[in-house]
Coordinates of C-alpha atoms in Angstrom, one line a residue:
Chain A
M1 CA -41.0 5.0 36.5
K2 CA -37.5 6.4 37.3
V3 CA -36.6 9.1 34.7
I4 CA -33.0 8.7 33.6
Q5 CA -31.1 11.7 32.3
D6 CA -30.0 11.5 28.7
L7 CA -26.3 12.2 28.8
Y8 CA -25.9 11.6 25.1
P9 CA -28.7 13.2 23.1
S10 CA -28.9 12.3 19.4
R11 CA -31.2 12.4 16.4
T12 CA -33.0 15.5 17.6
D13 CA -31.2 18.3 15.8
P14 CA -31.0 19.2 12.1
E15 CA -27.2 19.6 12.4
P16 CA -24.7 17.1 13.7
R17 CA -22.8 17.8 16.9
I18 CA -19.8 16.4 18.6
A19 CA -19.7 15.9 22.4
T20 CA -17.1 14.7 24.7
R21 CA -17.5 11.3 26.3
K22 CA -18.9 11.5 29.9
D23 CA -17.9 8.0 31.1
P24 CA -14.5 6.4 31.7
V25 CA -13.2 4.1 29.0
V26 CA -11.8 1.6 31.5
H27 CA -14.1 1.4 34.5
T28 CA -11.6 0.3 37.1
D29 CA -8.3 1.6 38.5
A30 CA -7.2 -2.0 39.4
E31 CA -4.4 -3.6 37.5
P32 CA -5.4 -6.6 35.4
D33 CA -4.2 -9.9 37.0
G34 CA -2.3 -10.9 33.9
N35 CA -4.1 -14.2 33.3
Y36 CA -6.6 -13.0 30.8
L37 CA -5.6 -9.4 30.2
L38 CA -2.2 -7.6 30.2
P39 CA -1.6 -4.0 31.3
E40 CA -0.5 -3.0 27.8
Q41 CA -3.8 -4.3 26.4
V42 CA -5.7 -2.1 28.9
D43 CA -3.5 0.8 27.9
A44 CA -4.2 0.2 24.2
Y45 CA -7.9 -0.1 24.9
R46 CA -8.0 3.2 26.9
R47 CA -6.0 5.0 24.2
D48 CA -7.4 3.5 21.0
G49 CA -10.8 2.2 22.0
F50 CA -9.8 -1.4 21.0
F51 CA -7.1 -4.0 21.1
V52 CA -6.5 -7.2 19.1
V53 CA -5.4 -10.7 20.4
E54 CA -4.1 -12.9 17.6
D55 CA -4.8 -16.6 18.0
L56 CA -7.0 -16.2 21.2
F57 CA -8.7 -19.4 19.9
D58 CA -6.8 -22.2 18.3
R59 CA -7.6 -24.1 15.0
R60 CA -9.4 -26.9 16.7
E61 CA -11.7 -24.5 18.6
I62 CA -12.4 -22.5 15.4
D63 CA -13.2 -25.7 13.5
A64 CA -15.7 -26.8 16.1
L65 CA -17.4 -23.3 16.0
L66 CA -17.5 -23.4 12.2
G67 CA -19.0 -26.9 12.2
E68 CA -21.6 -25.9 14.7
L69 CA -22.4 -22.8 12.6
A70 CA -22.9 -24.9 9.5
S71 CA -25.2 -27.3 11.4
L72 CA -27.3 -24.4 12.8
S73 CA -27.5 -22.7 9.3
A74 CA -28.9 -25.9 7.9
R75 CA -31.6 -26.3 10.5
D76 CA -35.1 -25.2 9.4
D77 CA -36.1 -23.9 12.8
V78 CA -33.0 -21.7 12.8
R79 CA -33.4 -20.5 9.2
N80 CA -37.1 -19.7 9.7
S81 CA -36.6 -17.9 13.0
E82 CA -36.9 -14.2 13.3
T83 CA -33.4 -14.3 14.8
S84 CA -31.9 -15.3 11.4
I85 CA -31.2 -12.9 8.6
T86 CA -31.2 -14.7 5.2
E87 CA -30.2 -13.6 1.8
P88 CA -33.3 -12.7 -0.3
G89 CA -32.3 -14.7 -3.4
S90 CA -30.5 -17.8 -2.2
G91 CA -31.9 -18.1 1.3
A92 CA -28.4 -18.4 2.6
V93 CA -28.1 -17.5 6.3
R94 CA -26.1 -14.3 6.7
S95 CA -26.6 -13.7 10.5
I96 CA -27.9 -15.6 13.4
F97 CA -28.8 -13.3 16.4
A98 CA -28.9 -14.6 20.0
I99 CA -26.5 -17.3 18.8
H100 CA -25.7 -18.3 22.4
T101 CA -29.3 -19.2 23.0
W102 CA -29.4 -21.5 20.0
S103 CA -26.3 -23.6 20.8
D104 CA -24.5 -24.9 23.8
V105 CA -21.2 -24.5 21.8
F106 CA -21.8 -20.8 21.4
D107 CA -23.2 -20.5 24.9
Q108 CA -19.9 -21.9 26.2
L109 CA -18.0 -19.5 24.0
A110 CA -20.0 -16.6 25.4
R111 CA -19.0 -17.7 28.9
D112 CA -15.4 -18.4 28.1
P113 CA -13.2 -16.7 30.7
R114 CA -10.9 -15.4 27.9
L115 CA -13.8 -13.2 27.0
V116 CA -15.8 -12.7 30.2
E117 CA -12.8 -11.9 32.4
V118 CA -11.6 -9.3 30.0
A119 CA -15.1 -7.7 29.9
R120 CA -15.5 -7.9 33.7
H121 CA -12.2 -6.1 34.2
L122 CA -12.7 -3.3 31.5
L123 CA -16.3 -2.6 32.7
G124 CA -15.4 -2.9 36.4
D125 CA -18.5 -4.9 37.1
D126 CA -20.3 -8.2 36.6
V127 CA -21.4 -8.5 33.0
Y128 CA -24.2 -10.0 30.9
I129 CA -24.8 -10.5 27.2
H130 CA -26.6 -7.5 25.7
Q131 CA -26.4 -9.0 22.1
S132 CA -24.8 -11.9 20.4
R133 CA -24.7 -13.1 16.8
A134 CA -22.7 -14.9 14.2
N135 CA -22.1 -13.2 10.9
M136 CA -21.3 -14.8 7.6
K137 CA -20.3 -12.2 5.0
P138 CA -20.1 -13.8 1.6
G139 CA -17.4 -13.4 -1.0
F140 CA -18.0 -11.6 -4.3
R141 CA -20.9 -9.6 -3.1
G142 CA -20.4 -8.8 0.6
K143 CA -22.0 -5.5 1.4
E144 CA -20.4 -2.5 3.1
F145 CA -21.4 -1.6 6.6
Y146 CA -21.2 2.1 7.0
W147 CA -19.5 3.9 9.9
H148 CA -21.3 3.9 13.2
S149 CA -21.0 3.9 17.0
D150 CA -22.8 0.9 18.4
F151 CA -23.5 2.9 21.5
E152 CA -25.4 5.6 19.6
T153 CA -27.8 2.9 18.4
W154 CA -28.0 1.0 21.7
H155 CA -28.6 4.3 23.6
M156 CA -31.2 5.6 21.3
E157 CA -33.0 2.4 20.3
D158 CA -32.4 0.2 23.3
G159 CA -32.1 2.6 26.1
M160 CA -28.6 1.8 27.2
P161 CA -27.8 4.7 29.6
R162 CA -24.0 4.9 29.8
M163 CA -20.9 3.9 27.8
R164 CA -20.1 0.8 29.8
A165 CA -20.2 -2.1 27.3
V166 CA -17.6 -3.8 25.3
S167 CA -17.9 -5.9 22.1
C168 CA -15.7 -8.9 21.1
S169 CA -15.5 -10.0 17.5
I170 CA -13.9 -13.4 17.0
A171 CA -12.7 -14.1 13.5
L172 CA -13.9 -17.5 12.3
T173 CA -12.2 -17.0 8.9
A174 CA -9.0 -15.1 8.2
N175 CA -9.3 -11.3 8.2
H176 CA -7.4 -10.0 5.2
A177 CA -7.1 -6.3 4.4
F178 CA -9.1 -7.0 1.2
N179 CA -12.1 -9.0 2.2
G180 CA -14.2 -6.3 3.9
P181 CA -12.6 -6.5 7.4
L182 CA -13.6 -4.5 10.4
M183 CA -12.2 -1.0 10.3
L184 CA -11.9 1.1 13.5
I185 CA -11.0 4.8 14.1
P186 CA -8.5 4.8 17.0
G187 CA -9.4 7.4 19.7
S188 CA -13.0 7.8 18.4
Q189 CA -14.3 6.3 21.7
N190 CA -13.7 9.6 23.4
T191 CA -16.1 11.5 21.1
F192 CA -19.9 11.1 20.9
V193 CA -21.1 12.1 17.4
S194 CA -24.7 13.1 17.7
C195 CA -26.5 12.2 14.5
V196 CA -28.9 14.2 12.5
G197 CA -32.5 13.4 13.2
R198 CA -35.0 15.6 11.5
T199 CA -35.3 16.2 7.8
P200 CA -32.9 19.1 7.4
D201 CA -33.3 22.2 5.4
D202 CA -32.7 22.4 1.7
H203 CA -28.9 23.0 1.8
Y204 CA -28.5 19.6 3.4
K205 CA -30.3 17.6 0.8
Q206 CA -27.2 16.8 -1.1
S207 CA -25.1 15.3 1.6
L208 CA -28.0 13.5 3.1
K209 CA -29.1 11.3 0.3
R210 CA -27.9 8.2 2.0
Q211 CA -28.6 9.5 5.4
E212 CA -30.7 7.5 7.8
Y213 CA -31.2 7.6 11.5
G214 CA -28.0 7.0 13.5
V215 CA -25.6 7.7 10.6
P216 CA -22.8 10.0 11.5
D217 CA -22.1 13.0 9.3
E218 CA -19.1 13.1 6.9
A219 CA -17.4 16.1 8.5
S220 CA -17.3 14.5 11.9
L221 CA -16.0 11.2 10.4
A222 CA -13.3 13.1 8.5
R223 CA -12.2 14.9 11.6
L224 CA -12.1 11.6 13.6
A225 CA -10.1 9.8 10.9
D226 CA -7.8 12.7 10.4
E227 CA -6.9 12.7 14.0
G228 CA -6.8 8.9 14.7
G229 CA -6.3 7.3 11.3
I230 CA -8.0 4.0 10.4
A231 CA -7.0 0.7 11.9
V232 CA -7.6 -2.6 10.1
P233 CA -6.9 -5.5 12.3
T234 CA -6.0 -8.5 10.2
G235 CA -5.1 -12.0 11.3
P236 CA -5.8 -15.7 11.1
A237 CA -9.1 -17.3 12.2
G238 CA -9.1 -17.2 16.0
T239 CA -8.1 -13.6 16.3
A240 CA -10.2 -11.6 18.7
T241 CA -10.9 -7.8 18.6
F242 CA -12.2 -6.2 21.8
F243 CA -13.7 -2.8 21.1
E244 CA -15.4 -0.2 23.2
C245 CA -19.1 0.4 22.6
N246 CA -18.5 4.0 21.3
T247 CA -15.6 3.3 19.0
M248 CA -16.5 4.3 15.5
H249 CA -16.3 1.4 13.1
G250 CA -17.5 0.0 9.8
S251 CA -16.4 -2.2 6.9
N252 CA -16.1 -1.9 3.2
G253 CA -17.8 -4.3 0.8
N254 CA -16.1 -7.5 -0.4
I255 CA -15.8 -8.5 -4.0
T256 CA -13.0 -11.1 -3.3
P257 CA -13.8 -14.8 -3.4
F258 CA -12.9 -15.0 0.3
P259 CA -15.9 -14.9 2.7
R260 CA -15.6 -13.6 6.2
S261 CA -17.4 -15.1 9.2
N262 CA -17.2 -14.0 12.8
A263 CA -18.9 -14.5 16.2
F264 CA -19.8 -11.3 18.0
F265 CA -20.7 -10.8 21.7
V266 CA -21.6 -7.6 23.5
Y267 CA -20.9 -7.6 27.2
N268 CA -22.7 -4.9 29.2
S269 CA -22.3 -3.9 32.9
M270 CA -25.0 -5.2 35.2
E271 CA -25.3 -1.6 36.4
N272 CA -25.9 -0.4 32.8
R273 CA -29.0 -2.4 32.0
V274 CA -31.2 -1.0 29.3
G275 CA -34.3 1.1 30.1
E276 CA -36.7 3.0 27.9
P277 CA -35.1 3.8 24.5
F278 CA -33.9 7.5 24.5
S279 CA -35.4 8.0 21.1
G280 CA -38.9 7.4 22.5
T281 CA -39.4 4.4 20.2
K282 CA -40.7 1.0 21.0
P283 CA -38.0 -1.3 22.5
R284 CA -36.3 -3.6 19.9
P285 CA -36.8 -7.4 20.3
E286 CA -35.1 -9.3 23.1
F287 CA -32.8 -11.1 20.6
I288 CA -31.3 -7.8 19.5
A289 CA -31.2 -6.2 22.9
A290 CA -31.5 -8.3 26.1
R291 CA -34.0 -6.7 28.4
E292 CA -35.7 -9.5 30.4
N293 CA -33.3 -12.4 30.1
I294 CA -30.5 -10.9 32.2
R295 CA -28.1 -13.1 34.1
P296 CA -24.6 -12.2 35.2
L297 CA -21.9 -14.5 33.6
Chain B
M1 CA -11.7 -6.4 -45.3
K2 CA -9.2 -8.7 -43.8
V3 CA -10.8 -11.2 -41.5
I4 CA -8.8 -11.7 -38.3
Q5 CA -9.1 -15.0 -36.4
D6 CA -10.7 -14.7 -33.0
L7 CA -8.1 -16.3 -30.7
Y8 CA -10.1 -15.4 -27.6
P9 CA -13.8 -16.0 -28.1
S10 CA -16.1 -14.8 -25.3
R11 CA -19.7 -13.9 -24.6
T12 CA -21.0 -16.6 -26.9
D13 CA -21.7 -19.6 -24.7
P14 CA -24.1 -20.1 -21.8
E15 CA -21.3 -21.5 -19.7
P16 CA -18.0 -19.8 -18.8
R17 CA -14.8 -21.4 -20.0
I18 CA -11.2 -21.0 -19.1
A19 CA -8.5 -20.9 -21.9
T20 CA -4.8 -20.6 -21.9
R21 CA -3.2 -17.4 -23.0
K22 CA -1.9 -17.6 -26.6
D23 CA 0.5 -14.7 -26.5
P24 CA 3.7 -14.0 -24.6
V25 CA 3.5 -11.9 -21.5
V26 CA 6.8 -10.1 -22.3
H27 CA 7.1 -9.6 -26.0
T28 CA 10.9 -9.5 -26.3
D29 CA 13.8 -11.6 -25.3
A30 CA 16.1 -8.7 -24.9
E31 CA 17.4 -7.6 -21.5
P32 CA 16.1 -4.2 -20.3
D33 CA 18.8 -1.6 -20.4
G34 CA 18.3 -0.8 -16.7
N35 CA 17.6 2.9 -17.2
Y36 CA 13.8 2.7 -17.0
L37 CA 13.3 -1.0 -16.2
L38 CA 15.1 -3.6 -14.2
P39 CA 15.4 -7.3 -15.0
E40 CA 13.7 -8.2 -11.7
Q41 CA 10.7 -6.0 -12.7
V42 CA 10.4 -7.8 -16.0
D43 CA 10.6 -11.1 -14.1
A44 CA 7.8 -10.0 -11.7
Y45 CA 5.7 -8.8 -14.7
R46 CA 6.1 -12.2 -16.5
R47 CA 5.3 -14.2 -13.3
D48 CA 2.6 -12.0 -11.7
G49 CA 1.2 -9.9 -14.6
F50 CA 2.2 -6.7 -12.9
F51 CA 4.8 -4.8 -10.9
V52 CA 4.8 -1.7 -8.7
V53 CA 7.3 1.2 -8.6
E54 CA 7.0 3.3 -5.5
D55 CA 7.8 7.0 -5.9
L56 CA 8.1 6.8 -9.7
F57 CA 6.9 10.4 -9.5
D58 CA 7.9 12.9 -6.8
R59 CA 5.7 15.1 -4.7
R60 CA 6.3 18.2 -6.9
E61 CA 5.2 16.3 -10.0
I62 CA 2.2 14.9 -8.3
D63 CA 1.2 18.3 -7.0
A64 CA 1.4 19.7 -10.5
L65 CA -0.8 16.9 -11.8
L66 CA -3.4 17.3 -9.1
G67 CA -3.5 21.1 -9.7
E68 CA -4.0 20.5 -13.4
L69 CA -6.7 18.0 -12.7
A70 CA -8.5 20.5 -10.4
S71 CA -8.4 23.1 -13.1
L72 CA -9.7 20.7 -15.8
S73 CA -12.5 19.5 -13.5
A74 CA -13.7 23.1 -13.0
R75 CA -13.8 23.9 -16.7
D76 CA -17.3 23.9 -18.2
D77 CA -16.1 22.5 -21.6
V78 CA -14.5 19.6 -19.8
R79 CA -17.4 19.0 -17.4
N80 CA -19.9 19.0 -20.2
S81 CA -17.9 16.9 -22.6
E82 CA -18.9 13.3 -23.3
T83 CA -15.4 12.4 -22.2
S84 CA -16.3 13.3 -18.6
I85 CA -18.2 11.1 -16.2
T86 CA -19.9 13.2 -13.5
E87 CA -21.8 12.2 -10.4
P88 CA -25.5 12.4 -10.9
G89 CA -26.3 14.3 -7.8
S90 CA -23.5 16.7 -7.2
G91 CA -22.2 17.0 -10.7
A92 CA -18.7 16.3 -9.4
V93 CA -16.3 15.0 -12.1
R94 CA -15.4 11.4 -11.4
S95 CA -13.5 10.5 -14.6
I96 CA -12.0 12.4 -17.6
F97 CA -11.3 10.1 -20.5
A98 CA -8.7 11.0 -23.1
I99 CA -7.1 13.1 -20.5
H100 CA -3.9 13.5 -22.6
T101 CA -5.9 15.2 -25.3
W102 CA -7.3 17.8 -22.8
S103 CA -4.1 18.9 -21.3
D104 CA -0.4 19.4 -22.2
V105 CA 0.5 18.4 -18.7
F106 CA -1.1 15.0 -19.0
D107 CA 0.1 14.7 -22.6
Q108 CA 3.6 15.1 -21.3
L109 CA 2.9 12.5 -18.6
A110 CA 1.7 10.1 -21.3
R111 CA 5.0 10.6 -23.2
D112 CA 7.2 10.4 -20.1
P113 CA 10.0 7.9 -20.8
R114 CA 9.5 6.4 -17.4
L115 CA 6.2 5.1 -18.8
V116 CA 6.8 4.8 -22.5
E117 CA 10.2 3.1 -22.4
V118 CA 8.7 0.5 -20.0
A119 CA 5.8 -0.2 -22.3
R120 CA 8.0 -0.3 -25.4
H121 CA 10.2 -2.9 -23.8
L122 CA 7.4 -5.1 -22.4
L123 CA 5.5 -5.0 -25.7
G124 CA 8.6 -5.3 -27.9
D125 CA 7.3 -2.7 -30.2
D126 CA 6.5 1.0 -30.7
V127 CA 3.5 1.9 -28.7
Y128 CA 0.5 4.3 -28.8
I129 CA -2.2 5.3 -26.3
H130 CA -5.2 3.1 -26.6
Q131 CA -7.0 4.8 -23.8
S132 CA -6.2 7.4 -21.1
R133 CA -8.1 8.8 -18.2
A134 CA -8.0 10.3 -14.8
N135 CA -10.2 8.9 -12.0
M136 CA -11.3 10.6 -8.9
K137 CA -12.9 8.0 -6.5
P138 CA -14.6 9.9 -3.7
G139 CA -14.4 9.0 0.0
F140 CA -17.4 7.8 2.0
R141 CA -19.3 6.5 -1.0
G142 CA -16.7 5.2 -3.5
K143 CA -18.2 2.4 -5.5
E144 CA -16.7 -1.0 -6.1
F145 CA -15.4 -2.0 -9.5
Y146 CA -16.0 -5.7 -10.0
W147 CA -13.3 -8.1 -11.3
H148 CA -12.5 -8.0 -14.9
S149 CA -9.8 -8.5 -17.6
D150 CA -9.4 -5.3 -19.5
F151 CA -8.4 -7.3 -22.5
E152 CA -11.7 -9.2 -22.5
T153 CA -13.5 -5.9 -23.0
W154 CA -11.0 -4.4 -25.4
H155 CA -11.1 -7.6 -27.5
M156 CA -14.8 -7.9 -27.6
E157 CA -15.9 -4.3 -27.7
D158 CA -13.0 -2.6 -29.4
G159 CA -11.5 -5.3 -31.6
M160 CA -8.1 -5.6 -30.0
P161 CA -6.7 -8.7 -31.6
R162 CA -3.9 -9.9 -29.2
M163 CA -2.8 -9.6 -25.7
R164 CA -0.1 -7.0 -26.3
A165 CA -1.0 -4.0 -24.3
V166 CA 0.0 -2.8 -20.9
S167 CA -1.7 -0.4 -18.5
C168 CA -0.1 2.0 -16.1
S169 CA -1.9 3.4 -13.1
I170 CA -0.3 6.3 -11.3
A171 CA -1.5 7.0 -7.8
L172 CA -2.2 10.8 -7.3
T173 CA -3.3 10.2 -3.7
A174 CA -2.0 7.6 -1.3
N175 CA -3.2 4.0 -1.9
H176 CA -4.2 2.5 1.5
A177 CA -5.4 -1.0 1.9
F178 CA -8.7 0.5 3.1
N179 CA -9.7 3.1 0.6
G180 CA -10.7 0.9 -2.3
P181 CA -7.3 0.4 -3.9
L182 CA -6.6 -1.6 -7.0
M183 CA -6.6 -5.4 -6.3
L184 CA -4.9 -7.8 -8.7
I185 CA -4.7 -11.6 -9.0
P186 CA -1.1 -12.6 -9.6
G187 CA -0.7 -15.1 -12.4
S188 CA -4.1 -14.5 -13.8
Q189 CA -2.6 -12.9 -17.0
N190 CA -2.0 -16.5 -18.2
T191 CA -5.6 -17.5 -18.2
F192 CA -8.4 -16.1 -20.5
V193 CA -11.7 -16.4 -18.7
S194 CA -14.4 -16.5 -21.4
C195 CA -17.5 -14.8 -20.1
V196 CA -21.1 -15.9 -20.3
G197 CA -23.0 -14.2 -23.1
R198 CA -26.4 -15.5 -23.7
T199 CA -29.2 -15.6 -21.1
P200 CA -28.5 -19.0 -19.5
D201 CA -30.9 -21.7 -18.6
D202 CA -32.9 -21.7 -15.4
H203 CA -30.4 -23.2 -13.1
Y204 CA -28.1 -20.3 -13.7
K205 CA -30.6 -17.7 -12.7
Q206 CA -29.4 -17.6 -9.2
S207 CA -25.7 -16.9 -9.7
L208 CA -26.3 -14.5 -12.6
K209 CA -28.4 -11.9 -10.9
R210 CA -25.6 -9.3 -11.1
Q211 CA -24.2 -10.8 -14.3
E212 CA -23.7 -8.5 -17.2
Y213 CA -21.6 -8.8 -20.4
G214 CA -18.0 -9.2 -19.8
V215 CA -18.3 -10.3 -16.1
P216 CA -16.2 -13.3 -15.2
D217 CA -18.0 -16.1 -13.3
E218 CA -17.4 -16.8 -9.6
A219 CA -16.0 -20.3 -10.0
S220 CA -13.2 -19.1 -12.4
L221 CA -12.4 -16.1 -10.1
A222 CA -12.2 -18.4 -7.0
R223 CA -9.9 -20.7 -8.9
L224 CA -7.6 -17.9 -10.0
A225 CA -7.5 -16.4 -6.5
D226 CA -6.9 -19.7 -4.8
E227 CA -3.9 -20.2 -7.1
G228 CA -2.5 -16.7 -7.1
G229 CA -3.9 -15.0 -4.0
I230 CA -4.8 -11.3 -4.1
A231 CA -2.3 -8.5 -4.3
V232 CA -3.1 -5.0 -3.0
P233 CA -0.3 -2.6 -4.0
T234 CA -0.3 0.3 -1.5
G235 CA 2.0 3.2 -1.4
P236 CA 2.3 7.0 -1.4
A237 CA 1.1 9.3 -4.2
G238 CA 3.5 8.9 -7.1
T239 CA 3.5 5.1 -7.0
A240 CA 3.0 3.5 -10.4
T241 CA 1.5 0.0 -11.1
F242 CA 2.2 -1.5 -14.5
F243 CA -0.2 -4.3 -15.3
E244 CA -0.7 -6.6 -18.2
C245 CA -3.9 -6.2 -20.2
N246 CA -5.3 -9.6 -19.2
T247 CA -4.5 -9.5 -15.5
M248 CA -7.7 -9.9 -13.5
H249 CA -8.3 -6.9 -11.3
G250 CA -11.0 -4.9 -9.5
S251 CA -11.5 -2.8 -6.4
N252 CA -13.7 -2.7 -3.4
G253 CA -15.9 0.2 -2.4
N254 CA -14.6 3.0 -0.1
I255 CA -16.5 4.2 2.9
T256 CA -13.4 5.9 4.4
P257 CA -13.0 9.7 4.3
F258 CA -9.9 9.3 2.1
P259 CA -10.6 9.7 -1.6
R260 CA -8.4 8.0 -4.3
S261 CA -7.3 9.6 -7.5
N262 CA -5.2 8.2 -10.3
A263 CA -4.1 8.7 -13.8
F264 CA -4.4 5.7 -16.1
F265 CA -2.7 5.1 -19.5
V266 CA -3.1 2.1 -21.7
Y267 CA -0.2 1.5 -24.1
N268 CA -0.8 -0.8 -27.1
S269 CA 1.6 -2.2 -29.6
M270 CA 1.5 -0.5 -33.0
E271 CA 1.1 -4.0 -34.4
N272 CA -1.9 -4.7 -32.3
R273 CA -4.2 -1.8 -33.4
V274 CA -7.9 -2.4 -33.0
G275 CA -10.1 -3.7 -35.8
E276 CA -13.8 -4.7 -35.9
P277 CA -15.0 -5.5 -32.4
F278 CA -15.1 -9.3 -32.0
S279 CA -18.6 -9.2 -30.4
G280 CA -19.9 -7.8 -33.7
T281 CA -21.1 -4.6 -32.0
K282 CA -20.5 -1.0 -33.1
P283 CA -17.1 0.3 -32.2
R284 CA -16.9 2.4 -29.0
P285 CA -16.1 6.1 -29.3
E286 CA -12.5 7.3 -30.0
F287 CA -12.0 8.6 -26.5
I288 CA -12.6 5.2 -25.1
A289 CA -10.6 3.2 -27.7
A290 CA -8.3 5.0 -30.1
R291 CA -8.9 3.9 -33.7
E292 CA -8.2 6.8 -35.9
N293 CA -5.9 9.0 -33.9
I294 CA -2.9 6.7 -33.7
R295 CA 0.6 8.0 -33.4
P296 CA 3.6 6.1 -32.0
L297 CA 5.0 7.8 -28.9

């Protein structure tokens, strides 16, 4: 087996560390052709680690996706699958992983050139779906999702070697500032925050009460947010946010009555396919991290 | 003892009910004199149940308040008092009740004509402090505060007879949309949401998992928010939000590194002093609801 060097070690030390990104953010020097991607969008992505396209999908398209999602959520085979996350009490479906394998409608969405051509350009390569899912965050009791770099997880738990993947979140409901929207730290894609891995010494006990594997430390987060601020893309249903795999992001809880649903696709470079997880753990299931079922889009 | 009619019954029925407000929102027909309050602010308050004044206090004043708050939070007598709420783990002070009784600086703030003259006009009467406190909501792990009408609590637990009180929240740090700011439902001051009180029958079990006394039901909240939307006043430190005692409000949690501190004063009409709690329970302590120590400001 080929041994791949770990360019981004994490979860090994008792103290967090900050390292500089070792990969380009935009993996091509070519100009975008302007059909699916504009030069200023590429510039924003390179600078901030994300960009937002309002109304990338129109109302009719969003209604079709919402209808399909409602049908899927009502199907017993979907609900009972390991790919679905349901709420303990009500049994309501909160997430469906590998959504593009469950539904032609979502498979077509995953292949839509408005998404794929953007990913192909930014990654400078053919792309495949590393992960897909639909999320339905309820009103009144939507839970927070703490800050994280997706890449840190995909690197350590899935064996993704390099920072050469891009996520797209498509809002299926309106993103308000108040209903637990995605928050991103502009510029954070350039820094790799290595997370604490071993149970630390006594003086860390306090700050680590909530700490789990892959959780960035508060000092590093404060530094990133002081430098870059916090961006909260809001917009109507149909708004798409493209963000780089190492961009630090999270979301607050949601006590408002307004739920929040989105479709989420991770495009990875064909040259960046996952190998052995860098944490040495067992690979996660195929529906969380594609390993066998790879086909360029 | 004089028996006072309960105009706003709550916590008695197994099903929530909605009732119309039986008190005016603005308790005077006089025009404001324009020194401390403008006619359009009164109009906004009547219509929405709140209004916001950016920069009511300047940077120098805010710095003095923050300095005083830091001194108070470091004092052992303050920290160990029942009027302080501290964080279980770190012992950090999160709230100091009756803040105006602890400090001349905050006592002066409570008596500031920029607050008192506004309250006197809106309530059409001399006013006193029903409750005061300073809140320090931390970054990274600031907890949500679920929707509630303050009046519902003050009526049931403190015996406040009528809707004739106004709160003022003074931001001591910047209120961003993303650091768990106050959210209000415009127009909700006109509706009294009677909360569920007895353990309900089986079919309610689901929705009531998180239910406690004084928590409005989801259907009523959805109705209010559909009609009025959700307002999130943001602004620099020094921004003041005046809101009517029955205006439905709450706040989401805060995972951002930016903490949120505010000073909070409740002005009540001298004619609206509290009596026996309408829930029949023992009155709450003086530092939560002034009962003995009443003096017009």
